[in-house]
């Protein structure tokens, strides 16, 4: 069995092993990490030998920590990262490069249709009718997208939204409210088979699925990192927030979507989002620009070039062919957009 785990912001850990009578055997750990002393690698292998195959990553890490010599230095990885790689080997998790990725970047869509497309495309991946997909969104109007479990009245000032022509929609994933405007926001979705995140906890899957974009930002001169549970941050502040939804079928799929602030109209945001107003009421509107620091300032690049570089970075890592939403997928999404995602019943399901 073979398992791999790329530590977010760190190095790759690779594990090959057998399972015999419910125990790990012939364990061989490798990777592009750094380890001192050299002989400690054999200590890691020996620590895992004979461990129960159903051990979780923390239990495996504890075995490794107990076996490492005093003063051992693990650089670019951790004992728990080794444990995660072992778990991914045992459950036969897939890797990014095991798939022929589709990359979608089409014209502007209404907010309701974006919500529907996420649901439809993820279901298609779960059913095996669509390849794993990276979809970059374009917005046709300003919008507030509230999380699946948020209260509409607590999160959104509906008078402020109407005054600024902001459409309010509810997405299928949890998390907080996002304020977006065409030209000021970069949003993308990953629709992936559940096998890609097998062996990872819910929190670990966020970091794992965000890692490629950290590399893309790094290539643009922005040092970014994953901030639990669902943020991407820099020294200057938060630049993005992520959310997930799991589709439970025999194969399963995960929707992981991210909204990044390319620029931000802080004054308008606090007139539309109640939560933004409450958090910033004693700090002044300028704090909004500090809390969510736009990529425009940090990269110095046009929005279109930021997106182009992000897609290029993804392709350099995992490949990917340009794709489109099929007519059948679009028809289903339009029906969902006109029904569920435009309905008061869904949008105000938590009043």
Short mmCIF file of C-alpha atoms in Angstrom, two decimals:
data_model
loop_
_atom_site.label_atom_id
_atom_site.label_comp_id
_atom_site.label_asym_id
_atom_site.label_seq_id
_atom_site.Cartn_x
_atom_site.Cartn_y
_atom_site.Cartn_z
CA UNK A 1 0.00 0.00 0.00
CA UNK A 2 1.19 3.50 -0.82
CA UNK A 3 0.23 6.77 0.85
CA UNK A 4 1.34 10.37 0.40
CA UNK A 5 0.71 13.53 2.37
CA UNK A 6 1.97 16.99 1.48
CA UNK A 7 2.34 19.01 4.67
CA UNK A 8 0.66 22.41 4.11
CA UNK A 9 3.53 24.84 3.65
CA UNK A 10 5.97 21.98 4.22
CA UNK A 11 7.32 18.83 2.65
CA UNK A 12 6.01 15.60 1.13
CA UNK A 13 5.79 12.46 3.27
CA UNK A 14 5.54 9.11 1.46
CA UNK A 15 4.78 5.77 3.13
CA UNK A 16 4.81 2.28 1.64
CA UNK A 17 3.58 -0.61 3.78
CA UNK A 18 1.77 -3.90 3.98
CA UNK A 19 -1.06 -4.92 6.27
CA UNK A 20 -0.83 -8.45 7.64
CA UNK A 21 -3.38 -9.79 10.12
CA UNK A 22 -4.52 -6.28 10.94
CA UNK A 23 -1.03 -4.90 11.66
CA UNK A 24 1.37 -2.67 9.74
CA UNK A 25 4.33 -4.53 8.27
CA UNK A 26 7.33 -3.64 6.09
CA UNK A 27 6.81 0.07 6.73
CA UNK A 28 9.08 2.36 4.71
CA UNK A 29 8.88 6.13 5.21
CA UNK A 30 10.41 8.52 2.66
CA UNK A 31 10.02 12.09 1.42
CA UNK A 32 11.73 15.38 0.64
CA UNK A 33 11.77 16.45 4.29
CA UNK A 34 14.82 16.99 6.53
CA UNK A 35 15.64 14.79 9.51
CA UNK A 36 18.47 14.68 12.01
CA UNK A 37 20.06 12.39 12.94
CA UNK A 38 19.99 10.38 9.75
CA UNK A 39 19.40 7.14 11.63
CA UNK A 40 16.13 8.47 13.04
CA UNK A 41 14.40 7.43 9.81
CA UNK A 42 14.92 3.78 10.81
CA UNK A 43 13.51 4.59 14.24
CA UNK A 44 10.35 5.92 12.58
CA UNK A 45 10.00 2.79 10.45
CA UNK A 46 10.52 0.51 13.47
CA UNK A 47 8.04 2.51 15.57
CA UNK A 48 5.29 1.89 13.03
CA UNK A 49 6.07 -1.80 12.53
CA UNK A 50 3.35 -3.90 14.12
CA UNK A 51 0.99 -1.00 14.89
CA UNK A 52 -2.69 -1.76 14.51
CA UNK A 53 -3.77 -0.93 10.97
CA UNK A 54 -6.82 0.95 12.26
CA UNK A 55 -4.76 3.27 14.48
CA UNK A 56 -5.49 6.94 13.94
CA UNK A 57 -2.82 9.48 13.00
CA UNK A 58 -2.37 10.72 16.56
CA UNK A 59 -1.81 7.24 17.94
CA UNK A 60 0.76 6.55 15.23
CA UNK A 61 2.45 9.87 15.94
CA UNK A 62 2.70 8.98 19.63
CA UNK A 63 4.54 5.76 18.72
CA UNK A 64 6.97 7.72 16.57
CA UNK A 65 7.58 10.39 19.23
CA UNK A 66 8.34 7.72 21.81
CA UNK A 67 10.88 6.06 19.51
CA UNK A 68 12.77 9.14 18.31
CA UNK A 69 16.15 9.79 19.95
CA UNK A 70 16.55 12.78 22.23
CA UNK A 71 17.26 15.93 20.22
CA UNK A 72 15.90 14.57 16.93
CA UNK A 73 14.88 17.34 14.56
CA UNK A 74 12.03 16.96 12.06
CA UNK A 75 12.05 19.84 9.58
CA UNK A 76 9.29 20.30 7.02
CA UNK A 77 7.16 17.53 8.52
CA UNK A 78 5.90 16.15 11.83
CA UNK A 79 5.29 12.75 13.36
CA UNK A 80 1.57 13.34 12.87
CA UNK A 81 2.16 13.99 9.16
CA UNK A 82 3.73 10.53 8.96
CA UNK A 83 0.67 9.15 10.73
CA UNK A 84 -1.61 10.84 8.19
CA UNK A 85 0.40 9.37 5.29
CA UNK A 86 0.05 5.93 6.90
CA UNK A 87 -3.72 6.36 7.25
CA UNK A 88 -3.98 7.44 3.62
CA UNK A 89 -2.06 4.33 2.58
CA UNK A 90 -4.27 2.01 4.62
CA UNK A 91 -7.54 3.46 3.31
CA UNK A 92 -6.12 3.61 -0.23
CA UNK A 93 -6.57 7.37 -0.64
CA UNK A 94 -5.92 8.79 -4.08
CA UNK A 95 -3.56 11.62 -4.99
CA UNK A 96 -4.14 14.80 -7.02
CA UNK A 97 -2.12 13.41 -9.94
CA UNK A 98 -4.27 10.28 -10.15
CA UNK A 99 -6.96 12.27 -11.96
CA UNK A 100 -7.51 14.04 -15.27
CA UNK A 101 -8.65 17.41 -13.97
CA UNK A 102 -11.15 19.66 -15.69
CA UNK A 103 -10.66 23.41 -15.34
CA UNK A 104 -13.69 25.65 -15.87
CA UNK A 105 -13.48 29.43 -16.19
CA UNK A 106 -16.54 30.72 -17.97
CA UNK A 107 -18.40 34.02 -18.17
CA UNK A 108 -20.31 35.82 -15.41
CA UNK A 109 -23.22 34.00 -13.78
CA UNK A 110 -25.96 35.11 -11.35
CA UNK A 111 -25.34 34.22 -7.68
CA UNK A 112 -28.20 31.71 -7.57
CA UNK A 113 -26.73 29.86 -10.55
CA UNK A 114 -23.29 29.66 -8.94
CA UNK A 115 -24.87 28.06 -5.85
CA UNK A 116 -26.68 25.57 -8.06
CA UNK A 117 -23.63 24.75 -10.18
CA UNK A 118 -21.66 23.82 -7.08
CA UNK A 119 -24.37 21.38 -6.05
CA UNK A 120 -24.80 19.86 -9.52
CA UNK A 121 -21.11 19.52 -10.42
CA UNK A 122 -20.22 17.95 -7.06
CA UNK A 123 -23.04 15.44 -7.47
CA UNK A 124 -21.73 14.61 -10.94
CA UNK A 125 -18.24 13.97 -9.55
CA UNK A 126 -19.74 11.74 -6.84
CA UNK A 127 -21.61 9.79 -9.51
CA UNK A 128 -18.46 9.35 -11.60
CA UNK A 129 -19.93 11.22 -14.56
CA UNK A 130 -17.57 14.21 -14.24
CA UNK A 131 -13.82 14.37 -13.70
CA UNK A 132 -12.57 16.23 -10.62
CA UNK A 133 -13.05 19.90 -11.38
CA UNK A 134 -11.54 23.28 -10.55
CA UNK A 135 -14.12 25.96 -11.37
CA UNK A 136 -13.23 29.66 -11.23
CA UNK A 137 -16.32 31.82 -10.87
CA UNK A 138 -17.19 35.15 -12.44
CA UNK A 139 -19.96 37.21 -10.81
CA UNK A 140 -22.55 39.20 -12.76
CA UNK A 141 -23.61 41.32 -9.77
CA UNK A 142 -22.73 42.06 -6.13
CA UNK A 143 -23.90 39.46 -3.65
CA UNK A 144 -23.86 38.27 -0.08
CA UNK A 145 -23.55 34.52 0.33
CA UNK A 146 -24.55 33.27 3.76
CA UNK A 147 -23.60 29.90 5.17
CA UNK A 148 -26.05 27.02 5.25
CA UNK A 149 -26.73 27.39 8.98
CA UNK A 150 -26.59 31.16 9.45
CA UNK A 151 -29.51 33.34 10.45
CA UNK A 152 -30.52 35.63 7.59
CA UNK A 153 -31.65 38.51 9.80
CA UNK A 154 -28.63 38.26 12.08
CA UNK A 155 -26.10 38.32 9.24
CA UNK A 156 -27.56 40.63 6.60
CA UNK A 157 -28.99 44.13 6.68
CA UNK A 158 -31.63 43.57 4.01
CA UNK A 159 -32.31 47.30 3.62
CA UNK A 160 -28.61 47.94 3.09
CA UNK A 161 -28.45 45.08 0.58
CA UNK A 162 -31.43 46.45 -1.35
CA UNK A 163 -30.00 49.97 -1.31
CA UNK A 164 -26.74 48.76 -2.87
CA UNK A 165 -28.35 46.29 -5.29
CA UNK A 166 -26.83 43.30 -3.51
CA UNK A 167 -28.41 39.88 -4.07
CA UNK A 168 -28.57 37.63 -1.01
CA UNK A 169 -28.24 33.86 -1.45
CA UNK A 170 -27.63 30.89 0.83
CA UNK A 171 -25.06 28.24 -0.08
CA UNK A 172 -25.09 24.52 0.73
CA UNK A 173 -21.94 24.66 2.87
CA UNK A 174 -21.51 26.00 6.39
CA UNK A 175 -19.30 28.87 7.49
CA UNK A 176 -19.73 32.62 7.51
CA UNK A 177 -21.17 35.27 5.25
CA UNK A 178 -19.16 36.52 2.26
CA UNK A 179 -19.57 39.89 0.54
CA UNK A 180 -18.59 39.80 -3.13
CA UNK A 181 -18.52 42.24 -6.03
CA UNK A 182 -17.61 41.65 -9.69
CA UNK A 183 -14.01 42.65 -10.22
CA UNK A 184 -13.25 42.70 -6.48
CA UNK A 185 -13.51 39.01 -5.69
CA UNK A 186 -11.88 35.77 -6.80
CA UNK A 187 -13.98 32.69 -6.08
CA UNK A 188 -13.27 29.09 -7.01
CA UNK A 189 -14.63 25.64 -6.29
CA UNK A 190 -12.96 22.26 -6.14
CA UNK A 191 -15.33 19.35 -6.77
CA UNK A 192 -13.31 16.26 -5.83
CA UNK A 193 -13.88 12.56 -5.15
CA UNK A 194 -14.02 11.70 -1.46
CA UNK A 195 -11.08 9.34 -2.03
CA UNK A 196 -8.79 12.35 -2.44
CA UNK A 197 -9.23 13.30 1.23
CA UNK A 198 -9.49 9.78 2.66
CA UNK A 199 -7.45 9.41 5.83
CA UNK A 200 -7.70 13.11 6.62
CA UNK A 201 -9.80 14.65 9.37
CA UNK A 202 -12.29 17.34 8.42
CA UNK A 203 -9.85 20.06 9.50
CA UNK A 204 -6.90 18.40 7.74
CA UNK A 205 -8.85 18.28 4.49
CA UNK A 206 -9.18 22.07 4.50
CA UNK A 207 -5.43 22.52 4.74
CA UNK A 208 -4.81 19.79 2.17
CA UNK A 209 -7.18 21.25 -0.43
CA UNK A 210 -5.88 24.80 0.16
CA UNK A 211 -2.20 23.91 -0.21
CA UNK A 212 -1.98 24.46 -3.98
CA UNK A 213 -3.27 28.01 -3.74
CA UNK A 214 -0.71 28.82 -1.03
CA UNK A 215 1.94 27.84 -3.56
CA UNK A 216 0.29 29.94 -6.24
CA UNK A 217 0.23 32.98 -3.97
CA UNK A 218 3.85 32.35 -3.04
CA UNK A 219 4.79 32.47 -6.71
CA UNK A 220 3.19 35.94 -6.80
CA UNK A 221 5.25 37.12 -3.86
CA UNK A 222 2.56 36.65 -1.20
CA UNK A 223 3.53 34.52 1.79
CA UNK A 224 0.28 32.88 2.87
CA UNK A 225 -0.68 30.06 5.18
CA UNK A 226 -3.68 28.03 6.23
CA UNK A 227 -5.27 29.35 9.44
CA UNK A 228 -7.62 26.85 11.10
CA UNK A 229 -10.36 26.19 10.51
CA UNK A 230 -11.08 27.76 7.17
CA UNK A 231 -9.01 30.87 6.46
CA UNK A 232 -6.03 31.72 4.28
CA UNK A 233 -3.97 34.41 5.96
CA UNK A 234 -0.90 36.58 5.44
CA UNK A 235 1.06 38.90 7.70
CA UNK A 236 -1.20 41.71 6.48
CA UNK A 237 -4.44 39.88 7.33
CA UNK A 238 -6.94 37.38 6.02
CA UNK A 239 -7.15 37.07 2.23
CA UNK A 240 -9.61 34.20 1.81
CA UNK A 241 -12.15 31.97 3.49
CA UNK A 242 -13.11 28.41 2.59
CA UNK A 243 -16.14 26.20 3.15
CA UNK A 244 -16.96 22.57 2.43
CA UNK A 245 -19.91 20.28 1.77
CA UNK A 246 -19.71 16.48 1.65
CA UNK A 247 -21.83 14.42 -0.75
CA UNK A 248 -22.44 11.01 0.79
CA UNK A 249 -22.85 8.25 -1.80
CA UNK A 250 -21.03 4.96 -2.39
CA UNK A 251 -18.10 6.88 -3.87
CA UNK A 252 -18.77 10.29 -2.36
CA UNK A 253 -17.44 13.72 -3.21
CA UNK A 254 -16.34 16.92 -1.51
CA UNK A 255 -17.17 20.47 -2.50
CA UNK A 256 -14.46 22.88 -1.33
CA UNK A 257 -15.04 26.49 -2.33
CA UNK A 258 -12.96 29.57 -1.53
CA UNK A 259 -13.65 33.29 -1.76
CA UNK A 260 -10.61 35.54 -1.99
CA UNK A 261 -10.59 39.33 -1.54
CA UNK A 262 -8.89 40.90 -4.55
CA UNK A 263 -10.18 44.33 -3.50
CA UNK A 264 -12.85 45.40 -1.04
CA UNK A 265 -15.33 48.23 -0.58
CA UNK A 266 -15.23 48.28 3.23
CA UNK A 267 -17.84 51.03 3.61
CA UNK A 268 -20.38 49.13 1.53
CA UNK A 269 -19.55 45.83 3.24
CA UNK A 270 -20.38 47.12 6.71
CA UNK A 271 -23.65 48.59 5.42
CA UNK A 272 -24.70 45.17 4.14
CA UNK A 273 -23.24 42.69 6.64
CA UNK A 274 -24.44 43.02 10.24
CA UNK A 275 -21.65 40.81 11.55
CA UNK A 276 -19.07 43.01 9.86
CA UNK A 277 -20.61 46.09 11.43
CA UNK A 278 -20.63 44.59 14.93
CA UNK A 279 -17.04 43.41 14.74
CA UNK A 280 -15.81 46.76 13.48
CA UNK A 281 -18.10 49.17 15.32
CA UNK A 282 -15.48 50.09 17.91
CA UNK A 283 -12.53 50.06 15.52
CA UNK A 284 -13.64 52.12 12.56
CA UNK A 285 -14.18 51.08 8.95
CA UNK A 286 -10.44 51.14 8.28
CA UNK A 287 -10.18 47.94 10.32
CA UNK A 288 -12.14 46.07 7.66
CA UNK A 289 -9.35 46.71 5.21
CA UNK A 290 -6.86 45.43 7.77
CA UNK A 291 -8.85 42.29 8.70
CA UNK A 292 -9.41 41.32 5.07
CA UNK A 293 -6.36 42.49 3.15
CA UNK A 294 -6.91 42.60 -0.62
CA UNK A 295 -4.73 40.70 -3.04
CA UNK A 296 -4.63 43.70 -5.34
CA UNK A 297 -2.39 45.53 -2.91
CA UNK A 298 -0.33 42.49 -1.97
CA UNK A 299 0.36 41.26 -5.51
CA UNK A 300 0.29 44.52 -7.48
CA UNK A 301 -1.25 42.50 -10.32
CA UNK A 302 -4.51 42.88 -12.25
CA UNK A 303 -7.24 40.51 -11.11
CA UNK A 304 -7.24 38.65 -14.44
CA UNK A 305 -3.51 37.99 -14.13
CA UNK A 306 -3.89 36.71 -10.56
CA UNK A 307 -6.49 34.21 -11.81
CA UNK A 308 -4.34 33.24 -14.79
CA UNK A 309 -1.37 32.60 -12.53
CA UNK A 310 -3.47 30.59 -10.10
CA UNK A 311 -4.74 28.33 -12.87
CA UNK A 312 -1.22 28.04 -14.28
CA UNK A 313 0.10 27.00 -10.87
CA UNK A 314 -2.61 24.37 -10.52
CA UNK A 315 -1.82 22.98 -13.98
CA UNK A 316 1.91 22.83 -13.25
CA UNK A 317 1.22 20.72 -10.17
CA UNK A 318 -1.62 18.47 -11.26
CA UNK A 319 -2.33 18.98 -14.95
CA UNK A 320 -5.78 19.90 -16.18
CA UNK A 321 -7.64 20.48 -19.41
CA UNK A 322 -10.01 23.33 -20.19
CA UNK A 323 -13.59 22.16 -19.80
CA UNK A 324 -17.14 23.44 -19.92
CA UNK A 325 -20.37 22.92 -18.05
CA UNK A 326 -22.39 20.47 -20.15
CA UNK A 327 -25.85 21.38 -21.43
CA UNK A 328 -27.39 18.74 -19.15
CA UNK A 329 -25.52 20.07 -16.10
CA UNK A 330 -26.46 23.64 -16.94
CA UNK A 331 -30.13 22.72 -17.38
CA UNK A 332 -30.21 21.05 -13.96
CA UNK A 333 -28.41 23.98 -12.38
CA UNK A 334 -30.79 26.51 -13.93
CA UNK A 335 -33.75 24.59 -12.56
CA UNK A 336 -32.18 24.55 -9.09
CA UNK A 337 -31.30 28.24 -9.34
CA UNK A 338 -34.84 29.20 -10.32
CA UNK A 339 -36.33 26.96 -7.64
CA UNK A 340 -34.38 26.14 -4.50
CA UNK A 341 -31.74 28.88 -4.55
CA UNK A 342 -34.17 31.68 -5.46
CA UNK A 343 -36.80 30.64 -2.94
CA UNK A 344 -37.58 32.45 0.29
CA UNK A 345 -37.99 29.03 1.88
CA UNK A 346 -34.27 28.22 1.28
CA UNK A 347 -32.75 31.67 1.73
CA UNK A 348 -34.60 32.29 4.99
CA UNK A 349 -34.64 28.69 6.22
CA UNK A 350 -32.89 30.05 9.31
CA UNK A 351 -34.75 33.37 9.58
#
